[in-house]
PDB file of C-alpha atoms in Angstrom:
ATOM      1  CA  MET V 127       9.082  -3.629  15.163  1.00  0.00           C
ATOM      2  CA  ARG V 128       6.949  -6.723  14.940  1.00  0.00           C
ATOM      3  CA  ARG V 129       4.891  -6.349  11.770  1.00  0.00           C
ATOM      4  CA  ARG V 130       1.561  -7.971  10.967  1.00  0.00           C
ATOM      5  CA  HIS V 131       1.260 -10.586   8.238  1.00  0.00           C
ATOM      6  CA  ILE V 132      -0.832  -8.221   6.118  1.00  0.00           C
ATOM      7  CA  THR V 133       2.217  -6.455   4.700  1.00  0.00           C
ATOM      8  CA  THR V 134       4.918  -9.132   4.742  1.00  0.00           C
ATOM      9  CA  SER V 135       4.245 -10.080   1.154  1.00  0.00           C
ATOM     10  CA  LEU V 136       4.351  -6.441   0.085  1.00  0.00           C
ATOM     11  CA  LEU V 137       8.043  -6.448   0.940  1.00  0.00           C
ATOM     12  CA  VAL V 138       8.461  -9.885  -0.656  1.00  0.00           C
ATOM     13  CA  LEU V 139       6.947  -8.663  -3.914  1.00  0.00           C
ATOM     14  CA  THR V 140       8.863  -5.412  -3.772  1.00  0.00           C
ATOM     15  CA  THR V 141      12.105  -7.342  -3.296  1.00  0.00           C
ATOM     16  CA  PHE V 142      11.221  -9.718  -6.129  1.00  0.00           C
ATOM     17  CA  ALA V 143      10.348  -6.879  -8.458  1.00  0.00           C
ATOM     18  CA  ALA V 144      13.463  -4.954  -7.505  1.00  0.00           C
ATOM     19  CA  CYS V 145      15.570  -7.898  -8.649  1.00  0.00           C
ATOM     20  CA  VAL V 146      14.768  -7.027 -12.248  1.00  0.00           C
ATOM     21  CA  VAL V 147      16.211  -3.523 -11.810  1.00  0.00           C
ATOM     22  CA  GLU V 148      19.754  -3.014 -13.026  1.00  0.00           C
ATOM     23  CA  PRO V 149      22.155  -2.381 -10.102  1.00  0.00           C
ATOM     24  CA  ASN V 150      22.776   1.242 -11.114  1.00  0.00           C
ATOM     25  CA  GLN V 151      19.053   1.966 -10.891  1.00  0.00           C
ATOM     26  CA  ARG V 152      18.676   0.954  -7.261  1.00  0.00           C
ATOM     27  CA  GLY V 153      18.466   3.379  -4.332  1.00  0.00           C
ATOM     28  CA  GLY V 154      17.122   6.854  -4.794  1.00  0.00           C
ATOM     29  CA  ALA V 155      14.365   7.101  -2.222  1.00  0.00           C
ATOM     30  CA  GLY V 156      16.113   5.075   0.510  1.00  0.00           C
ATOM     31  CA  GLY V 157      14.538   3.323   3.496  1.00  0.00           C
ATOM     32  CA  ALA V 158      13.913  -0.113   4.946  1.00  0.00           C
ATOM     33  CA  GLN V 159      11.507  -2.046   7.096  1.00  0.00           C
ATOM     34  CA  PRO V 160      10.417  -0.164  10.223  1.00  0.00           C
ATOM     35  CA  SER V 161      11.196  -1.528  13.661  1.00  0.00           C
ATOM     36  CA  GLY V 162      10.795  -0.562  17.304  1.00  0.00           C
ATOM     37  CA  PRO V 163      10.251  -2.139  20.722  1.00  0.00           C
ATOM     38  CA  ASP V 164       6.807  -0.701  21.413  1.00  0.00           C
ATOM     39  CA  ALA V 165       5.280  -1.410  17.993  1.00  0.00           C
ATOM     40  CA  ALA V 166       3.210  -4.444  18.996  1.00  0.00           C
ATOM     41  CA  ALA V 167       1.415  -2.513  21.698  1.00  0.00           C
ATOM     42  CA  GLN V 168       0.790   0.399  19.337  1.00  0.00           C
ATOM     43  CA  VAL V 169      -0.641  -1.832  16.609  1.00  0.00           C
ATOM     44  CA  ASP V 170      -2.896  -3.693  19.021  1.00  0.00           C
ATOM     45  CA  ALA V 171      -4.110  -0.404  20.468  1.00  0.00           C
ATOM     46  CA  ASP V 172      -4.937   0.855  16.999  1.00  0.00           C
ATOM     47  CA  THR V 173      -7.066  -2.216  16.374  1.00  0.00           C
ATOM     48  CA  THR V 174      -9.245  -1.656  19.425  1.00  0.00           C
ATOM     49  CA  ASP V 175      -9.348   2.149  19.557  1.00  0.00           C
ATOM     50  CA  THR V 176     -12.217   3.889  17.850  1.00  0.00           C
ATOM     51  CA  VAL V 177     -11.305   5.564  14.583  1.00  0.00           C
ATOM     52  CA  ALA V 178     -12.387   8.950  15.931  1.00  0.00           C
ATOM     53  CA  ALA V 179      -9.885   8.692  18.788  1.00  0.00           C
ATOM     54  CA  ARG V 180      -6.796   8.258  16.592  1.00  0.00           C
ATOM     55  CA  PRO V 181      -4.332  11.097  17.215  1.00  0.00           C
ATOM     56  CA  PRO V 182      -3.465  13.442  14.340  1.00  0.00           C
ATOM     57  CA  ALA V 183       0.193  12.418  14.473  1.00  0.00           C
ATOM     58  CA  ARG V 184       2.317   9.627  15.892  1.00  0.00           C
ATOM     59  CA  THR V 185       5.897   8.381  15.830  1.00  0.00           C
ATOM     60  CA  ASP V 186       7.099   5.154  14.262  1.00  0.00           C
ATOM     61  CA  THR V 187      10.510   3.852  13.255  1.00  0.00           C
ATOM     62  CA  LEU V 188      12.237   3.217   9.934  1.00  0.00           C
ATOM     63  CA  LEU V 189      15.544   1.478   9.397  1.00  0.00           C
ATOM     64  CA  LEU V 190      17.508   3.861   7.175  1.00  0.00           C
ATOM     65  CA  GLU V 191      20.852   2.547   5.937  1.00  0.00           C
ATOM     66  CA  GLY V 192      20.852   0.053   8.780  1.00  0.00           C
ATOM     67  CA  MET V 193      20.070   2.652  11.441  1.00  0.00           C
ATOM     68  CA  ALA V 194      16.728   2.808  13.243  1.00  0.00           C
ATOM     69  CA  GLU V 195      15.436   6.359  13.148  1.00  0.00           C
ATOM     70  CA  PRO V 196      12.132   7.787  14.412  1.00  0.00           C
ATOM     71  CA  VAL V 197       9.745   9.027  11.750  1.00  0.00           C
ATOM     72  CA  GLU V 198       6.743  11.287  12.196  1.00  0.00           C
ATOM     73  CA  LEU V 199       3.470  10.001  10.752  1.00  0.00           C
ATOM     74  CA  THR V 200       0.408  12.058   9.872  1.00  0.00           C
ATOM     75  CA  LEU V 201      -3.183  10.847  10.173  1.00  0.00           C
ATOM     76  CA  VAL V 202      -5.076  10.543   6.890  1.00  0.00           C
ATOM     77  CA  ARG V 203      -8.862  10.250   6.698  1.00  0.00           C
ATOM     78  CA  ALA V 204     -10.794   9.166   3.624  1.00  0.00           C
ATOM     79  CA  PRO V 205     -12.504  12.114   1.940  1.00  0.00           C
ATOM     80  CA  ASP V 206     -16.198  12.706   2.581  1.00  0.00           C
ATOM     81  CA  GLY V 207     -18.326  10.484   0.398  1.00  0.00           C
ATOM     82  CA  PHE V 208     -15.643   7.866  -0.247  1.00  0.00           C
ATOM     83  CA  PRO V 209     -17.548   4.534  -0.379  1.00  0.00           C
ATOM     84  CA  LEU V 210     -15.186   2.741   2.023  1.00  0.00           C
ATOM     85  CA  PRO V 211     -14.244   5.200   4.789  1.00  0.00           C
ATOM     86  CA  PHE V 212     -10.884   4.594   6.449  1.00  0.00           C
ATOM     87  CA  THR V 213      -8.066   6.219   8.365  1.00  0.00           C
ATOM     88  CA  THR V 214      -4.360   5.491   8.246  1.00  0.00           C
ATOM     89  CA  TYR V 215      -0.999   7.122   8.850  1.00  0.00           C
ATOM     90  CA  THR V 216       1.608   8.129   6.317  1.00  0.00           C
ATOM     91  CA  THR V 217       5.089   9.568   6.362  1.00  0.00           C
ATOM     92  CA  ARG V 218       5.250  13.238   5.505  1.00  0.00           C
ATOM     93  CA  ASP V 219       6.936  12.568   2.175  1.00  0.00           C
ATOM     94  CA  PHE V 220       3.621  11.532   0.580  1.00  0.00           C
ATOM     95  CA  VAL V 221       0.972  13.838  -0.876  1.00  0.00           C
ATOM     96  CA  VAL V 222      -2.540  12.435  -0.335  1.00  0.00           C
ATOM     97  CA  GLU V 223      -5.252  13.337  -2.829  1.00  0.00           C
ATOM     98  CA  SER V 224      -8.711  12.295  -3.916  1.00  0.00           C
ATOM     99  CA  SER V 225      -8.486  10.814  -7.376  1.00  0.00           C
ATOM    100  CA  THR V 226     -10.050   8.372  -9.791  1.00  0.00           C
ATOM    101  CA  SER V 227      -8.668   4.902 -10.290  1.00  0.00           C
ATOM    102  CA  LYS V 228      -6.313   3.915 -13.050  1.00  0.00           C
ATOM    103  CA  GLY V 229      -8.421   2.200 -15.698  1.00  0.00           C
ATOM    104  CA  GLU V 230     -12.081   2.533 -14.660  1.00  0.00           C
ATOM    105  CA  GLY V 231     -12.321   5.969 -13.097  1.00  0.00           C
ATOM    106  CA  ASP V 232     -13.672   4.653  -9.775  1.00  0.00           C
ATOM    107  CA  PRO V 233     -13.391   6.904  -6.700  1.00  0.00           C
ATOM    108  CA  ALA V 234      -9.902   6.553  -5.285  1.00  0.00           C
ATOM    109  CA  VAL V 235      -7.467   7.954  -2.763  1.00  0.00           C
ATOM    110  CA  ARG V 236      -3.878   8.214  -3.957  1.00  0.00           C
ATOM    111  CA  PHE V 237      -0.691   8.493  -1.848  1.00  0.00           C
ATOM    112  CA  ILE V 238       1.841  10.172  -4.147  1.00  0.00           C
ATOM    113  CA  ALA V 239       5.553  10.032  -3.334  1.00  0.00           C
ATOM    114  CA  ALA V 240       7.267  13.360  -2.747  1.00  0.00           C
ATOM    115  CA  PHE V 241      10.617  12.082  -1.486  1.00  0.00           C
ATOM    116  CA  GLY V 242      13.045  14.883  -0.787  1.00  0.00           C
ATOM    117  CA  GLY V 243      10.237  17.350  -1.428  1.00  0.00           C
ATOM    118  CA  VAL V 244      10.013  16.357  -5.100  1.00  0.00           C
ATOM    119  CA  ARG V 245       6.585  15.114  -6.142  1.00  0.00           C
ATOM    120  CA  ASN V 246       6.512  12.200  -8.585  1.00  0.00           C
ATOM    121  CA  ASP V 247       3.057  11.304  -9.886  1.00  0.00           C
ATOM    122  CA  ASP V 248       4.495   8.064 -11.303  1.00  0.00           C
ATOM    123  CA  ALA V 249       5.171   6.753  -7.787  1.00  0.00           C
ATOM    124  CA  PHE V 250       1.963   6.139  -5.859  1.00  0.00           C
ATOM    125  CA  LEU V 251      -0.159   3.846  -3.719  1.00  0.00           C
ATOM    126  CA  GLU V 252      -3.862   3.909  -4.618  1.00  0.00           C
ATOM    127  CA  VAL V 253      -7.007   2.503  -3.038  1.00  0.00           C
ATOM    128  CA  ALA V 254     -10.102   2.473  -5.246  1.00  0.00           C
ATOM    129  CA  ALA V 255     -13.658   1.423  -4.346  1.00  0.00           C
ATOM    130  CA  TYR V 256     -15.731  -0.422  -6.942  1.00  0.00           C
ATOM    131  CA  PRO V 257     -19.467   0.197  -7.458  1.00  0.00           C
ATOM    132  CA  ALA V 258     -21.908  -1.567  -5.153  1.00  0.00           C
ATOM    133  CA  GLY V 259     -23.191  -4.756  -6.744  1.00  0.00           C
ATOM    134  CA  THR V 260     -19.965  -5.490  -8.648  1.00  0.00           C
ATOM    135  CA  THR V 261     -19.448  -9.251  -8.914  1.00  0.00           C
ATOM    136  CA  GLU V 262     -16.166 -10.913  -8.035  1.00  0.00           C
ATOM    137  CA  ALA V 263     -15.514 -11.683 -11.704  1.00  0.00           C
ATOM    138  CA  GLU V 264     -16.145  -8.053 -12.659  1.00  0.00           C
ATOM    139  CA  ALA V 265     -13.976  -6.842  -9.784  1.00  0.00           C
ATOM    140  CA  ALA V 266     -11.136  -9.158 -10.791  1.00  0.00           C
ATOM    141  CA  ALA V 267     -11.301  -7.854 -14.348  1.00  0.00           C
ATOM    142  CA  ARG V 268     -11.166  -4.255 -13.092  1.00  0.00           C
ATOM    143  CA  ALA V 269      -8.172  -4.994 -10.866  1.00  0.00           C
ATOM    144  CA  GLU V 270      -6.379  -6.757 -13.700  1.00  0.00           C
ATOM    145  CA  ARG V 271      -6.881  -3.747 -15.949  1.00  0.00           C
ATOM    146  CA  ALA V 272      -5.547  -1.522 -13.169  1.00  0.00           C
ATOM    147  CA  ALA V 273      -2.436  -3.725 -12.936  1.00  0.00           C
ATOM    148  CA  GLY V 274      -1.917  -3.175 -16.658  1.00  0.00           C
ATOM    149  CA  ALA V 275       0.016  -5.083 -19.252  1.00  0.00           C
ATOM    150  CA  GLY V 276       2.963  -5.536 -16.897  1.00  0.00           C
ATOM    151  CA  GLY V 277       0.853  -7.267 -14.251  1.00  0.00           C
ATOM    152  CA  THR V 278       1.559 -10.937 -13.613  1.00  0.00           C
ATOM    153  CA  VAL V 279      -0.913 -12.993 -11.584  1.00  0.00           C
ATOM    154  CA  VAL V 280       0.462 -14.208  -8.276  1.00  0.00           C
ATOM    155  CA  ALA V 281      -0.614 -17.815  -7.695  1.00  0.00           C
ATOM    156  CA  SER V 282      -2.935 -18.363  -4.734  1.00  0.00           C
ATOM    157  CA  ASP V 283      -0.438 -20.732  -3.107  1.00  0.00           C
ATOM    158  CA  GLN V 284       2.256 -18.051  -3.077  1.00  0.00           C
ATOM    159  CA  THR V 285       2.716 -15.425  -0.385  1.00  0.00           C
ATOM    160  CA  SER V 286       0.002 -12.787  -0.552  1.00  0.00           C
ATOM    161  CA  PRO V 287      -1.546 -10.286   1.852  1.00  0.00           C
ATOM    162  CA  ASP V 288      -4.391 -11.551   4.020  1.00  0.00           C
ATOM    163  CA  TRP V 289      -6.743  -8.988   2.498  1.00  0.00           C
ATOM    164  CA  ALA V 290      -6.024  -9.902  -1.147  1.00  0.00           C
ATOM    165  CA  VAL V 291      -8.418 -12.306  -2.847  1.00  0.00           C
ATOM    166  CA  ARG V 292      -6.266 -11.976  -5.958  1.00  0.00           C
ATOM    167  CA  GLN V 293      -2.955 -10.278  -6.564  1.00  0.00           C
ATOM    168  CA  TRP V 294      -0.766  -9.172  -9.448  1.00  0.00           C
ATOM    169  CA  ARG V 295       2.941  -8.379  -9.441  1.00  0.00           C
ATOM    170  CA  ILE V 296       3.946  -5.485 -11.708  1.00  0.00           C
ATOM    171  CA  ALA V 297       7.273  -5.342 -13.529  1.00  0.00           C
ATOM    172  CA  GLU V 298       7.268  -3.646 -16.909  1.00  0.00           C
ATOM    173  CA  ARG V 299       9.741  -1.744 -19.030  1.00  0.00           C
ATOM    174  CA  ASP V 300       9.377   2.009 -18.853  1.00  0.00           C
ATOM    175  CA  PRO V 301       9.407   3.455 -22.409  1.00  0.00           C
ATOM    176  CA  ARG V 302      11.555   6.267 -21.011  1.00  0.00           C
ATOM    177  CA  GLY V 303      14.082   3.734 -19.705  1.00  0.00           C
ATOM    178  CA  GLY V 304      14.345   1.539 -16.621  1.00  0.00           C
ATOM    179  CA  TRP V 305      11.449  -0.314 -15.022  1.00  0.00           C
ATOM    180  CA  ILE V 306       8.033   0.325 -13.517  1.00  0.00           C
ATOM    181  CA  LEU V 307       7.461  -1.891 -10.471  1.00  0.00           C
ATOM    182  CA  GLY V 308       4.612  -2.520  -8.055  1.00  0.00           C
ATOM    183  CA  PHE V 309       1.623  -4.701  -7.277  1.00  0.00           C
ATOM    184  CA  ALA V 310      -2.168  -4.745  -7.425  1.00  0.00           C
ATOM    185  CA  GLY V 311      -4.447  -6.573  -5.006  1.00  0.00           C
ATOM    186  CA  LEU V 312      -8.190  -7.159  -5.009  1.00  0.00           C
ATOM    187  CA  GLY V 313      -9.982  -7.131  -1.662  1.00  0.00           C
ATOM    188  CA  ARG V 314     -13.475  -6.854  -0.184  1.00  0.00           C
ATOM    189  CA  HIS V 315     -14.812  -4.996   2.850  1.00  0.00           C
ATOM    190  CA  ALA V 316     -18.345  -4.189   4.017  1.00  0.00           C
ATOM    191  CA  GLY V 317     -19.795  -5.929   0.967  1.00  0.00           C
ATOM    192  CA  ARG V 318     -17.840  -3.823  -1.533  1.00  0.00           C
ATOM    193  CA  TRP V 319     -14.832  -4.736  -3.681  1.00  0.00           C
ATOM    194  CA  PHE V 320     -11.737  -2.543  -3.772  1.00  0.00           C
ATOM    195  CA  HIS V 321      -8.242  -2.626  -5.159  1.00  0.00           C
ATOM    196  CA  ILE V 322      -4.951  -1.423  -3.774  1.00  0.00           C
ATOM    197  CA  LEU V 323      -2.433  -0.557  -6.471  1.00  0.00           C
ATOM    198  CA  ALA V 324       1.210   0.459  -6.141  1.00  0.00           C
ATOM    199  CA  ARG V 325       3.303   1.679  -9.072  1.00  0.00           C
ATOM    200  CA  TYR V 326       6.715   3.308  -8.882  1.00  0.00           C
ATOM    201  CA  PRO V 327       9.954   3.688 -10.881  1.00  0.00           C
ATOM    202  CA  GLY V 328      12.575   1.044 -10.228  1.00  0.00           C
ATOM    203  CA  GLU V 329      14.933   3.520  -8.617  1.00  0.00           C
ATOM    204  CA  TYR V 330      12.353   3.997  -5.849  1.00  0.00           C
ATOM    205  CA  ALA V 331      12.368   0.292  -4.964  1.00  0.00           C
ATOM    206  CA  ASP V 332      14.368   0.552  -1.720  1.00  0.00           C
ATOM    207  CA  GLY V 333      12.355   3.401  -0.258  1.00  0.00           C
ATOM    208  CA  PHE V 334       8.815   3.012  -1.520  1.00  0.00           C
ATOM    209  CA  GLY V 335       8.078  -0.442  -0.075  1.00  0.00           C
ATOM    210  CA  PRO V 336       8.754   0.339   3.611  1.00  0.00           C
ATOM    211  CA  ARG V 337       6.765   3.550   3.430  1.00  0.00           C
ATOM    212  CA  ALA V 338       3.834   1.861   1.697  1.00  0.00           C
ATOM    213  CA  GLU V 339       4.016  -0.870   4.327  1.00  0.00           C
ATOM    214  CA  LEU V 340       3.453   1.709   7.051  1.00  0.00           C
ATOM    215  CA  ILE V 341       0.355   3.023   5.282  1.00  0.00           C
ATOM    216  CA  LEU V 342      -1.161  -0.463   5.062  1.00  0.00           C
ATOM    217  CA  GLU V 343       0.006  -1.454   8.533  1.00  0.00           C
ATOM    218  CA  HIS V 344      -1.848   1.442  10.157  1.00  0.00           C
ATOM    219  CA  TRP V 345      -4.931   1.100   7.946  1.00  0.00           C
ATOM    220  CA  ARG V 346      -8.250   1.024   9.818  1.00  0.00           C
ATOM    221  CA  TRP V 347     -11.701   0.861   8.277  1.00  0.00           C
ATOM    222  CA  ALA V 348     -14.530   2.960   9.711  1.00  0.00           C
ATOM    223  CA  ASP V 349     -15.524   0.089  12.002  1.00  0.00           C
ATOM    224  CA  GLY V 350     -12.021   0.093  13.518  1.00  0.00           C
ATOM    225  CA  ALA V 351     -10.944  -3.144  11.838  1.00  0.00           C
ATOM    226  CA  PRO V 352      -7.467  -3.341  10.282  1.00  0.00           C
ATOM    227  CA  LEU V 353      -7.017  -3.953   6.584  1.00  0.00           C
ATOM    228  CA  ALA V 354      -6.982  -7.651   7.422  1.00  0.00           C
ATOM    229  CA  LEU V 355      -6.815  -9.695  10.591  1.00  0.00           C
ATOM    230  CA  PRO V 356      -3.569 -11.623  11.144  1.00  0.00           C
ATOM    231  CA  ARG V 357      -3.531 -15.268  10.144  1.00  0.00           C
ATOM    232  CA  SER V 358      -3.373 -17.912  12.836  1.00  0.00           C
ATOM    233  CA  PRO V 359       0.174 -19.138  13.535  1.00  0.00           C
TER     234      PRO V 359
END
């Protein structure tokens, strides 16, 4: 499947972070980058279709252990009252809940991994909306606090998602053993700042990234726009 530029660096950062995980900690969740011959048409259709017209389910493809397999995706809508309404699709091994952001308590939506039917609140993708009127400096400080002590700033000249004004790579020792990996990115839409934060145990590295990529790939704001428009070639 031809993927947009918006999520390429997610896999780059996931791969980079996974390099710090000891070999016997890899695996666990399983999964790889999705692919499929009709993906480009599907993505382009999503961009132009109205949000209301998105079907409640659709099929995509994941490469699992080198084999392309169809995967069923479920439509997710932002909860009523969320400051930045959106829709997206997720695999059925995520639990989606309204939440508050890590750090500031801002309204958030969290995609919690439940691979193999086992929920793990330490493995999640979160989008949080900052208060109206927040300055860029204030927003950057909030996002940095969300990234936590293990967050390392990604230089602006390095690969980063189109939507991210600033980004942090997360790789920190878990006090219980192993590593906590992930990323945080600061973005802006409809005049409001937001962050997207991913955190997960190192043993989830191979499976979490591709699934999170699907969530961001299919992301559409209320106006029908994707998370970010592709860069010019």
